PDB file of C-alpha atoms in Angstrom:
ATOM      1  CA  MET A  23     100.061  98.967  60.790  1.00 51.00           C
ATOM      2  CA  SER A  24      96.861 100.412  62.255  1.00 56.00           C
ATOM      3  CA  PRO A  25      96.996 102.843  65.207  1.00 55.00           C
ATOM      4  CA  ALA A  26      95.536 100.173  67.521  1.00 54.00           C
ATOM      5  CA  GLU A  27      98.155  97.617  66.474  1.00 57.00           C
ATOM      6  CA  GLU A  28     100.898 100.208  66.754  1.00 57.00           C
ATOM      7  CA  GLU A  29      99.776 101.044  70.286  1.00 54.00           C
ATOM      8  CA  LYS A  30      99.784  97.365  71.263  1.00 58.00           C
ATOM      9  CA  SER A  31     103.348  97.019  70.005  1.00 62.00           C
ATOM     10  CA  LEU A  32     104.609  99.756  72.326  1.00 58.00           C
ATOM     11  CA  PRO A  33     106.377  98.781  75.569  1.00 63.00           C
ATOM     12  CA  LEU A  34     104.109  98.626  78.600  1.00 57.00           C
ATOM     13  CA  PRO A  35     105.503 101.819  80.239  1.00 58.00           C
ATOM     14  CA  GLU A  36     104.663 103.801  77.089  1.00 62.00           C
ATOM     15  CA  ARG A  37     101.175 102.338  76.775  1.00 64.00           C
ATOM     16  CA  TRP A  38     100.234 103.017  80.392  1.00 64.00           C
ATOM     17  CA  PRO A  39     102.690 105.646  81.639  1.00 67.00           C
ATOM     18  CA  ARG A  40     100.822 106.629  84.797  1.00 65.00           C
ATOM     19  CA  ALA A  41     100.142 103.045  85.810  1.00 70.00           C
ATOM     20  CA  SER A  42     103.798 102.192  85.253  1.00 71.00           C
ATOM     21  CA  LYS A  43     104.958 105.163  87.301  1.00 68.00           C
ATOM     22  CA  PHE A  44     102.487 104.195  90.033  1.00 69.00           C
ATOM     23  CA  ALA A  45     103.941 100.670  90.175  1.00 73.00           C
ATOM     24  CA  LEU A  46     107.577 101.804  90.134  1.00 74.00           C
ATOM     25  CA  SER A  47     106.975 104.475  92.765  1.00 68.00           C
ATOM     26  CA  ALA A  48     105.107 102.030  94.982  1.00 68.00           C
ATOM     27  CA  CYS A  49     107.854  99.390  94.747  1.00 76.00           C
ATOM     28  CA  ALA A  50     110.615 101.886  95.524  1.00 75.00           C
ATOM     29  CA  ALA A  51     108.623 103.229  98.479  1.00 71.00           C
ATOM     30  CA  ALA A  52     108.049  99.707  99.821  1.00 77.00           C
ATOM     31  CA  VAL A  53     111.783  98.928  99.791  1.00 83.00           C
ATOM     32  CA  ALA A  54     112.628 102.235 101.494  1.00 81.00           C
ATOM     33  CA  GLU A  55     109.915 101.563 104.084  1.00 83.00           C
ATOM     34  CA  LEU A  56     111.343  98.181 105.069  1.00 87.00           C
ATOM     35  CA  VAL A  57     114.902  99.514 105.352  1.00 90.00           C
ATOM     36  CA  THR A  58     113.987 102.446 107.601  1.00 92.00           C
ATOM     37  CA  PHE A  59     111.052 100.872 109.458  1.00 94.00           C
ATOM     38  CA  PRO A  60     112.868 100.435 112.819  1.00 95.00           C
ATOM     39  CA  LEU A  61     113.148 104.244 112.951  1.00 95.00           C
ATOM     40  CA  ASP A  62     109.394 104.526 112.431  1.00 95.00           C
ATOM     41  CA  LEU A  63     108.644 101.999 115.174  1.00 95.00           C
ATOM     42  CA  THR A  64     110.996 103.807 117.565  1.00 95.00           C
ATOM     43  CA  LYS A  65     109.347 107.122 116.689  1.00 96.00           C
ATOM     44  CA  THR A  66     105.873 105.745 117.438  1.00 95.00           C
ATOM     45  CA  ARG A  67     106.939 104.368 120.813  1.00 94.00           C
ATOM     46  CA  LEU A  68     108.558 107.705 121.729  1.00 95.00           C
ATOM     47  CA  GLN A  69     105.430 109.643 120.763  1.00 95.00           C
ATOM     48  CA  VAL A  70     103.252 107.844 123.335  1.00 93.00           C
ATOM     49  CA  GLN A  71     105.784 107.857 126.185  1.00 90.00           C
ATOM     50  CA  GLY A  72     104.516 109.745 129.210  1.00 86.00           C
ATOM     51  CA  GLU A  73     101.086 110.285 127.660  1.00 89.00           C
ATOM     52  CA  ALA A  74      99.343 112.473 130.260  1.00 81.00           C
ATOM     53  CA  ALA A  75      95.814 111.511 129.205  1.00 79.00           C
ATOM     54  CA  VAL A  76      96.552 107.833 129.905  1.00 79.00           C
ATOM     55  CA  HIS A  77      97.694 108.533 133.449  1.00 72.00           C
ATOM     56  CA  ARG A  78      94.778 110.896 134.142  1.00 74.00           C
ATOM     57  CA  ARG A  79      92.391 108.145 133.142  1.00 68.00           C
ATOM     58  CA  GLY A  80      94.229 105.679 135.395  1.00 63.00           C
ATOM     59  CA  ALA A  81      95.187 103.281 132.600  1.00 52.00           C
ATOM     60  CA  GLY A  82      98.856 103.772 133.305  1.00 49.00           C
ATOM     61  CA  ALA A  83      98.721 103.663 137.086  1.00 45.00           C
ATOM     62  CA  GLY A  84     101.669 101.837 138.543  1.00 42.00           C
ATOM     63  CA  GLN A  85     103.268 101.474 135.123  1.00 50.00           C
ATOM     64  CA  ALA A  86     105.212 104.740 134.870  1.00 50.00           C
ATOM     65  CA  VAL A  87     108.409 104.187 132.879  1.00 55.00           C
ATOM     66  CA  PRO A  88     111.390 106.600 132.901  1.00 59.00           C
ATOM     67  CA  TYR A  89     111.617 108.546 129.658  1.00 63.00           C
ATOM     68  CA  ARG A  90     113.834 106.843 127.106  1.00 78.00           C
ATOM     69  CA  GLY A  91     115.552 108.522 124.190  1.00 87.00           C
ATOM     70  CA  MET A  92     115.754 107.099 120.684  1.00 91.00           C
ATOM     71  CA  LEU A  93     118.700 104.720 121.242  1.00 92.00           C
ATOM     72  CA  ARG A  94     117.469 103.422 124.609  1.00 92.00           C
ATOM     73  CA  THR A  95     113.982 102.900 123.172  1.00 92.00           C
ATOM     74  CA  ALA A  96     115.319 100.907 120.215  1.00 93.00           C
ATOM     75  CA  ALA A  97     117.652  98.907 122.460  1.00 92.00           C
ATOM     76  CA  GLY A  98     114.804  98.269 124.902  1.00 91.00           C
ATOM     77  CA  ILE A  99     112.610  96.874 122.134  1.00 92.00           C
ATOM     78  CA  VAL A 100     115.362  94.462 121.098  1.00 93.00           C
ATOM     79  CA  GLN A 101     116.119  93.380 124.681  1.00 92.00           C
ATOM     80  CA  GLU A 102     112.545  93.096 125.921  1.00 90.00           C
ATOM     81  CA  GLU A 103     110.691  91.972 122.799  1.00 91.00           C
ATOM     82  CA  GLY A 104     113.308  90.607 120.374  1.00 91.00           C
ATOM     83  CA  LEU A 105     115.092  91.900 117.272  1.00 94.00           C
ATOM     84  CA  ARG A 106     112.270  90.948 114.905  1.00 92.00           C
ATOM     85  CA  LYS A 107     109.866  93.234 116.780  1.00 92.00           C
ATOM     86  CA  LEU A 108     111.674  96.234 115.283  1.00 94.00           C
ATOM     87  CA  TRP A 109     109.678  95.354 112.161  1.00 94.00           C
ATOM     88  CA  GLN A 110     106.330  94.806 113.912  1.00 93.00           C
ATOM     89  CA  GLY A 111     103.689  96.510 111.783  1.00 93.00           C
ATOM     90  CA  ALA A 112     105.879  96.523 108.670  1.00 94.00           C
ATOM     91  CA  THR A 113     103.238  94.848 106.491  1.00 94.00           C
ATOM     92  CA  PRO A 114     100.563  97.572 106.835  1.00 95.00           C
ATOM     93  CA  ALA A 115     103.392 100.130 106.545  1.00 94.00           C
ATOM     94  CA  VAL A 116     104.278  98.716 103.133  1.00 91.00           C
ATOM     95  CA  TYR A 117     100.594  98.819 102.155  1.00 92.00           C
ATOM     96  CA  ARG A 118     100.497 102.416 103.319  1.00 91.00           C
ATOM     97  CA  HIS A 119     103.493 103.433 101.240  1.00 87.00           C
ATOM     98  CA  ILE A 120     102.185 101.698  98.138  1.00 85.00           C
ATOM     99  CA  VAL A 121      98.880 103.566  98.410  1.00 89.00           C
ATOM    100  CA  TYR A 122     100.326 106.894  99.552  1.00 89.00           C
ATOM    101  CA  SER A 123     103.241 107.138  97.118  1.00 83.00           C
ATOM    102  CA  GLY A 124     101.248 105.909  94.155  1.00 82.00           C
ATOM    103  CA  VAL A 125      98.192 108.109  94.731  1.00 88.00           C
ATOM    104  CA  ARG A 126     100.359 111.145  95.536  1.00 88.00           C
ATOM    105  CA  MET A 127     102.362 110.793  92.318  1.00 83.00           C
ATOM    106  CA  VAL A 128      99.320 110.297  90.093  1.00 84.00           C
ATOM    107  CA  ALA A 129      97.424 113.132  91.834  1.00 89.00           C
ATOM    108  CA  TYR A 130     100.386 115.492  91.447  1.00 86.00           C
ATOM    109  CA  GLU A 131     100.704 114.796  87.721  1.00 83.00           C
ATOM    110  CA  HIS A 132      96.966 115.308  87.229  1.00 86.00           C
ATOM    111  CA  LEU A 133      97.010 118.571  89.198  1.00 87.00           C
ATOM    112  CA  ARG A 134     100.082 119.773  87.311  1.00 82.00           C
ATOM    113  CA  ASP A 135      98.834 118.928  83.827  1.00 81.00           C
ATOM    114  CA  SER A 136      95.053 119.343  84.073  1.00 83.00           C
ATOM    115  CA  VAL A 137      94.167 121.580  87.033  1.00 80.00           C
ATOM    116  CA  LEU A 138      96.947 124.055  87.788  1.00 84.00           C
ATOM    117  CA  GLY A 139      98.461 124.016  84.299  1.00 76.00           C
ATOM    118  CA  ARG A 140     101.897 124.954  83.056  1.00 73.00           C
ATOM    119  CA  SER A 141     102.999 128.402  81.904  1.00 70.00           C
ATOM    120  CA  GLU A 142     103.143 129.313  78.221  1.00 69.00           C
ATOM    121  CA  ASP A 143     106.832 128.335  78.106  1.00 68.00           C
ATOM    122  CA  GLU A 144     105.954 124.888  79.545  1.00 66.00           C
ATOM    123  CA  SER A 145     107.558 125.715  82.914  1.00 69.00           C
ATOM    124  CA  PHE A 146     105.781 124.965  86.183  1.00 72.00           C
ATOM    125  CA  PRO A 147     105.849 127.946  88.602  1.00 80.00           C
ATOM    126  CA  PHE A 148     107.208 127.343  92.085  1.00 80.00           C
ATOM    127  CA  TRP A 149     104.007 128.359  93.863  1.00 84.00           C
ATOM    128  CA  LYS A 150     102.034 125.903  91.749  1.00 85.00           C
ATOM    129  CA  ALA A 151     104.523 123.158  92.608  1.00 83.00           C
ATOM    130  CA  VAL A 152     104.022 123.869  96.316  1.00 86.00           C
ATOM    131  CA  VAL A 153     100.220 123.916  96.039  1.00 89.00           C
ATOM    132  CA  GLY A 154     100.237 120.788  93.883  1.00 88.00           C
ATOM    133  CA  GLY A 155     102.645 118.962  96.196  1.00 88.00           C
ATOM    134  CA  MET A 156     100.690 119.804  99.343  1.00 92.00           C
ATOM    135  CA  SER A 157      97.380 118.849  97.734  1.00 94.00           C
ATOM    136  CA  ALA A 158      98.727 115.620  96.261  1.00 92.00           C
ATOM    137  CA  GLY A 159     100.281 114.656  99.602  1.00 92.00           C
ATOM    138  CA  ALA A 160      97.026 115.332 101.438  1.00 95.00           C
ATOM    139  CA  ILE A 161      95.022 113.291  98.926  1.00 95.00           C
ATOM    140  CA  GLY A 162      97.456 110.387  99.062  1.00 94.00           C
ATOM    141  CA  GLN A 163      97.499 110.379 102.854  1.00 96.00           C
ATOM    142  CA  PHE A 164      93.709 110.415 103.075  1.00 97.00           C
ATOM    143  CA  PHE A 165      93.466 107.235 100.991  1.00 96.00           C
ATOM    144  CA  ALA A 166      96.294 105.610 102.959  1.00 95.00           C
ATOM    145  CA  SER A 167      94.982 106.553 106.411  1.00 96.00           C
ATOM    146  CA  PRO A 168      93.386 103.153 107.233  1.00 97.00           C
ATOM    147  CA  THR A 169      96.713 101.396 106.673  1.00 96.00           C
ATOM    148  CA  ASP A 170      98.422 103.986 108.887  1.00 96.00           C
ATOM    149  CA  LEU A 171      95.872 103.276 111.620  1.00 96.00           C
ATOM    150  CA  VAL A 172      96.574  99.546 111.533  1.00 96.00           C
ATOM    151  CA  LYS A 173     100.330 100.168 111.416  1.00 96.00           C
ATOM    152  CA  VAL A 174     100.289 102.377 114.533  1.00 95.00           C
ATOM    153  CA  GLN A 175      98.158  99.962 116.514  1.00 94.00           C
ATOM    154  CA  MET A 176     100.283  96.951 115.533  1.00 94.00           C
ATOM    155  CA  GLN A 177     103.460  98.848 116.463  1.00 94.00           C
ATOM    156  CA  MET A 178     102.104  99.185 119.998  1.00 92.00           C
ATOM    157  CA  GLU A 179     101.239  95.500 120.456  1.00 91.00           C
ATOM    158  CA  GLY A 180     104.652  94.621 121.888  1.00 87.00           C
ATOM    159  CA  LYS A 181     104.332  97.346 124.516  1.00 85.00           C
ATOM    160  CA  ARG A 182     100.841  96.134 125.432  1.00 86.00           C
ATOM    161  CA  LYS A 183     102.169  92.608 125.939  1.00 85.00           C
ATOM    162  CA  LEU A 184     104.909  93.847 128.288  1.00 83.00           C
ATOM    163  CA  GLU A 185     102.283  95.751 130.290  1.00 81.00           C
ATOM    164  CA  GLY A 186     100.197  92.609 130.685  1.00 82.00           C
ATOM    165  CA  LYS A 187      97.416  93.836 128.417  1.00 85.00           C
ATOM    166  CA  PRO A 188      95.714  91.492 125.930  1.00 86.00           C
ATOM    167  CA  LEU A 189      96.843  91.747 122.317  1.00 86.00           C
ATOM    168  CA  ARG A 190      94.295  93.365 120.034  1.00 88.00           C
ATOM    169  CA  PHE A 191      95.093  91.629 116.746  1.00 89.00           C
ATOM    170  CA  ARG A 192      96.254  88.302 115.365  1.00 88.00           C
ATOM    171  CA  GLY A 193      97.483  89.816 112.119  1.00 90.00           C
ATOM    172  CA  VAL A 194      96.949  92.527 109.523  1.00 93.00           C
ATOM    173  CA  HIS A 195      93.727  91.090 108.081  1.00 94.00           C
ATOM    174  CA  HIS A 196      92.294  90.539 111.562  1.00 94.00           C
ATOM    175  CA  ALA A 197      93.194  94.143 112.480  1.00 94.00           C
ATOM    176  CA  PHE A 198      91.345  95.596 109.500  1.00 94.00           C
ATOM    177  CA  MET A 199      88.285  93.418 110.116  1.00 94.00           C
ATOM    178  CA  LYS A 200      88.182  94.133 113.863  1.00 92.00           C
ATOM    179  CA  ILE A 201      88.437  97.901 113.387  1.00 91.00           C
ATOM    180  CA  LEU A 202      85.782  97.735 110.667  1.00 91.00           C
ATOM    181  CA  SER A 203      83.415  95.659 112.820  1.00 89.00           C
ATOM    182  CA  GLU A 204      83.795  97.922 115.874  1.00 87.00           C
ATOM    183  CA  GLY A 205      83.838 101.351 114.255  1.00 87.00           C
ATOM    184  CA  GLY A 206      82.501 100.828 110.750  1.00 89.00           C
ATOM    185  CA  ILE A 207      84.003 102.472 107.686  1.00 92.00           C
ATOM    186  CA  ARG A 208      84.383 105.679 109.673  1.00 91.00           C
ATOM    187  CA  GLY A 209      86.508 103.843 112.237  1.00 91.00           C
ATOM    188  CA  LEU A 210      89.123 103.045 109.597  1.00 94.00           C
ATOM    189  CA  TRP A 211      89.705 106.763 109.125  1.00 95.00           C
ATOM    190  CA  ALA A 212      90.238 107.583 112.820  1.00 93.00           C
ATOM    191  CA  GLY A 213      92.964 110.221 113.035  1.00 93.00           C
ATOM    192  CA  TRP A 214      92.782 111.149 109.365  1.00 95.00           C
ATOM    193  CA  VAL A 215      92.643 114.912 110.040  1.00 95.00           C
ATOM    194  CA  PRO A 216      96.105 115.257 111.684  1.00 96.00           C
ATOM    195  CA  ASN A 217      97.364 112.595 109.282  1.00 96.00           C
ATOM    196  CA  VAL A 218      96.397 114.670 106.251  1.00 96.00           C
ATOM    197  CA  GLN A 219      97.681 117.855 107.904  1.00 95.00           C
ATOM    198  CA  ARG A 220     101.033 116.207 108.530  1.00 95.00           C
ATOM    199  CA  ALA A 221     101.353 115.049 104.913  1.00 94.00           C
ATOM    200  CA  ALA A 222     100.557 118.523 103.569  1.00 94.00           C
ATOM    201  CA  LEU A 223     103.028 120.193 105.953  1.00 93.00           C
ATOM    202  CA  VAL A 224     105.793 117.685 105.214  1.00 92.00           C
ATOM    203  CA  ASN A 225     105.372 118.149 101.471  1.00 89.00           C
ATOM    204  CA  MET A 226     105.369 121.923 101.862  1.00 88.00           C
ATOM    205  CA  GLY A 227     108.559 121.838 103.948  1.00 87.00           C
ATOM    206  CA  ASP A 228     110.273 119.525 101.492  1.00 86.00           C
ATOM    207  CA  LEU A 229     109.296 121.421  98.343  1.00 81.00           C
ATOM    208  CA  THR A 230     110.015 124.904  99.663  1.00 83.00           C
ATOM    209  CA  THR A 231     113.363 124.027 101.255  1.00 88.00           C
ATOM    210  CA  TYR A 232     115.224 121.581  99.017  1.00 87.00           C
ATOM    211  CA  ASP A 233     115.403 123.732  95.878  1.00 82.00           C
ATOM    212  CA  SER A 234     115.990 126.935  97.867  1.00 86.00           C
ATOM    213  CA  VAL A 235     118.930 125.466  99.792  1.00 90.00           C
ATOM    214  CA  LYS A 236     120.385 123.838  96.688  1.00 88.00           C
ATOM    215  CA  HIS A 237     120.213 127.076  94.665  1.00 86.00           C
ATOM    216  CA  PHE A 238     121.720 129.035  97.573  1.00 90.00           C
ATOM    217  CA  LEU A 239     124.644 126.617  97.838  1.00 92.00           C
ATOM    218  CA  LEU A 240     125.312 126.665  94.093  1.00 91.00           C
ATOM    219  CA  LEU A 241     125.218 130.465  93.921  1.00 89.00           C
ATOM    220  CA  ASN A 242     127.032 131.386  97.151  1.00 91.00           C
ATOM    221  CA  THR A 243     129.510 128.574  97.832  1.00 91.00           C
ATOM    222  CA  PRO A 244     132.196 126.716  95.854  1.00 91.00           C
ATOM    223  CA  LEU A 245     129.992 123.606  95.839  1.00 90.00           C
ATOM    224  CA  VAL A 246     128.847 122.162  92.526  1.00 89.00           C
ATOM    225  CA  ASP A 247     125.745 120.104  91.735  1.00 88.00           C
ATOM    226  CA  ASN A 248     126.871 116.780  93.180  1.00 89.00           C
ATOM    227  CA  SER A 249     125.966 114.275  95.876  1.00 88.00           C
ATOM    228  CA  LEU A 250     127.329 116.496  98.664  1.00 91.00           C
ATOM    229  CA  THR A 251     125.097 119.390  97.623  1.00 92.00           C
ATOM    230  CA  HIS A 252     122.137 117.005  97.392  1.00 89.00           C
ATOM    231  CA  SER A 253     122.879 115.611 100.864  1.00 90.00           C
ATOM    232  CA  ILE A 254     123.059 119.068 102.469  1.00 92.00           C
ATOM    233  CA  ALA A 255     119.851 120.176 100.751  1.00 90.00           C
ATOM    234  CA  SER A 256     118.149 116.923 101.744  1.00 89.00           C
ATOM    235  CA  GLY A 257     119.222 117.325 105.366  1.00 91.00           C
ATOM    236  CA  CYS A 258     117.845 120.871 105.472  1.00 93.00           C
ATOM    237  CA  SER A 259     114.571 119.966 103.746  1.00 92.00           C
ATOM    238  CA  GLY A 260     114.148 116.975 106.040  1.00 91.00           C
ATOM    239  CA  LEU A 261     114.751 119.203 109.071  1.00 94.00           C
ATOM    240  CA  VAL A 262     112.132 121.745 108.002  1.00 94.00           C
ATOM    241  CA  ALA A 263     109.650 118.992 107.086  1.00 93.00           C
ATOM    242  CA  ALA A 264     110.174 117.319 110.482  1.00 94.00           C
ATOM    243  CA  VAL A 265     109.749 120.618 112.355  1.00 96.00           C
ATOM    244  CA  LEU A 266     106.490 121.314 110.535  1.00 95.00           C
ATOM    245  CA  GLY A 267     105.085 117.794 110.554  1.00 95.00           C
ATOM    246  CA  THR A 268     106.060 116.237 113.900  1.00 96.00           C
ATOM    247  CA  PRO A 269     103.368 117.923 116.084  1.00 97.00           C
ATOM    248  CA  ALA A 270     100.615 116.681 113.761  1.00 96.00           C
ATOM    249  CA  ASP A 271     102.290 113.253 113.715  1.00 97.00           C
ATOM    250  CA  VAL A 272     102.287 113.053 117.529  1.00 97.00           C
ATOM    251  CA  VAL A 273      98.592 113.953 117.618  1.00 97.00           C
ATOM    252  CA  LYS A 274      97.858 111.431 114.860  1.00 97.00           C
ATOM    253  CA  THR A 275      99.674 108.616 116.689  1.00 96.00           C
ATOM    254  CA  ARG A 276      97.858 109.282 119.970  1.00 96.00           C
ATOM    255  CA  ILE A 277      94.443 109.545 118.307  1.00 96.00           C
ATOM    256  CA  MET A 278      95.008 106.287 116.438  1.00 95.00           C
ATOM    257  CA  ASN A 279      96.378 104.392 119.445  1.00 93.00           C
ATOM    258  CA  GLN A 280      93.812 105.462 122.059  1.00 92.00           C
ATOM    259  CA  PRO A 281      91.368 102.865 123.447  1.00 89.00           C
ATOM    260  CA  ARG A 282      87.823 103.033 122.099  1.00 85.00           C
ATOM    261  CA  ASP A 283      84.353 102.099 123.299  1.00 83.00           C
ATOM    262  CA  LYS A 284      82.023  99.623 121.608  1.00 78.00           C
ATOM    263  CA  GLN A 285      80.859 102.320 119.205  1.00 76.00           C
ATOM    264  CA  GLY A 286      84.432 103.065 118.163  1.00 76.00           C
ATOM    265  CA  ARG A 287      84.604 106.420 119.958  1.00 82.00           C
ATOM    266  CA  GLY A 288      87.887 107.453 121.552  1.00 87.00           C
ATOM    267  CA  LEU A 289      88.078 107.248 125.349  1.00 89.00           C
ATOM    268  CA  LEU A 290      90.986 109.681 125.802  1.00 93.00           C
ATOM    269  CA  TYR A 291      90.444 112.359 123.168  1.00 94.00           C
ATOM    270  CA  LYS A 292      87.311 113.755 121.576  1.00 91.00           C
ATOM    271  CA  SER A 293      89.147 115.174 118.571  1.00 93.00           C
ATOM    272  CA  SER A 294      92.600 116.070 117.292  1.00 94.00           C
ATOM    273  CA  THR A 295      92.201 119.558 118.797  1.00 95.00           C
ATOM    274  CA  ASP A 296      91.365 118.050 122.188  1.00 95.00           C
ATOM    275  CA  CYS A 297      94.434 115.802 121.906  1.00 95.00           C
ATOM    276  CA  LEU A 298      96.620 118.794 121.053  1.00 96.00           C
ATOM    277  CA  ILE A 299      95.343 120.806 124.038  1.00 96.00           C
ATOM    278  CA  GLN A 300      95.635 117.903 126.500  1.00 95.00           C
ATOM    279  CA  THR A 301      99.150 117.100 125.322  1.00 95.00           C
ATOM    280  CA  ILE A 302     100.398 120.676 125.726  1.00 96.00           C
ATOM    281  CA  GLN A 303      98.648 121.190 129.089  1.00 94.00           C
ATOM    282  CA  GLY A 304      99.758 117.868 130.547  1.00 92.00           C
ATOM    283  CA  GLU A 305     103.272 117.501 129.116  1.00 93.00           C
ATOM    284  CA  GLY A 306     104.350 120.898 127.810  1.00 94.00           C
ATOM    285  CA  PHE A 307     104.753 122.283 124.296  1.00 96.00           C
ATOM    286  CA  MET A 308     107.926 120.325 123.526  1.00 95.00           C
ATOM    287  CA  SER A 309     106.027 117.044 123.980  1.00 94.00           C
ATOM    288  CA  LEU A 310     104.699 117.725 120.481  1.00 96.00           C
ATOM    289  CA  TYR A 311     108.225 116.946 119.276  1.00 96.00           C
ATOM    290  CA  LYS A 312     108.592 113.522 120.850  1.00 95.00           C
ATOM    291  CA  GLY A 313     110.166 111.227 118.268  1.00 95.00           C
ATOM    292  CA  PHE A 314     111.654 114.181 116.362  1.00 96.00           C
ATOM    293  CA  ILE A 315     115.142 112.694 115.816  1.00 95.00           C
ATOM    294  CA  PRO A 316     114.015 109.396 114.202  1.00 95.00           C
ATOM    295  CA  THR A 317     111.446 111.359 112.194  1.00 95.00           C
ATOM    296  CA  TRP A 318     114.155 113.647 110.827  1.00 93.00           C
ATOM    297  CA  MET A 319     116.530 110.747 110.135  1.00 91.00           C
ATOM    298  CA  ARG A 320     113.844 108.900 108.236  1.00 89.00           C
ATOM    299  CA  MET A 321     112.889 111.913 106.148  1.00 86.00           C
ATOM    300  CA  VAL A 322     116.511 112.631 105.218  1.00 80.00           C
ATOM    301  CA  SER A 323     117.010 109.023 104.114  1.00 71.00           C
ATOM    302  CA  ALA A 324     113.849 109.207 101.980  1.00 63.00           C
ATOM    303  CA  PHE A 325     114.876 112.316 100.022  1.00 59.00           C
TER     304      PHE A 325
END
């Protein structure tokens, strides 16, 4: 049998290993996204509650709503908009996870094998794993940013309807086309800077915490390498990742959700730095951690 025929006889995962891993990773991420999506929707709604820039501009005049926590926000969505609205924006979220998870995995393997390189004993040093993970996460998030933009804006449609504002989109395809027509290609990447920063910080928190906590528990406690140890390490890594990533996530959500002029320029914030400063000045430093609990819960469930 010739080498070409022998290659054709191999199972598909062996013939195209990276493509197969991309597909499997994307499918797993899509399922996880649908299961935990109500937490993401609740997080997004919490992150724009009490937005000082909106009230300064007068867009929220007469519409001030008492601050709601995670449970009251989720219950309010069900009562005021319907149970199905907990999954509003789920379609672009699935697109986002397919792109992000797949690109991140392929980028990480390429960085590990071709750029950073393994040691002579075939091990992969911890610092290289952190650099590779942060870089791969940033690359994946950059490519997925347009889907994140559509997801955030669709998640806010129910709130706009309750406030008497016109809906912006008829569906996912219409959302992409409208954003593209109003802001061009550049408009699809609105908010990509804090989005990429968040992905890099989350990956750094995850990579640096999970193994450290797990090794500490195995060396200093009676625990063995089982599901309990994994759960504790996952909870700790999710906590650190949420602490590091939530401020950038709040800024990202507000940049992506702000109203824009006919040229696609934001009317509330000039940049992510401007959003950060306005948020802290108008609402206090802890406003950068709005939506922290559902963010942490979602990260723990994903690890």
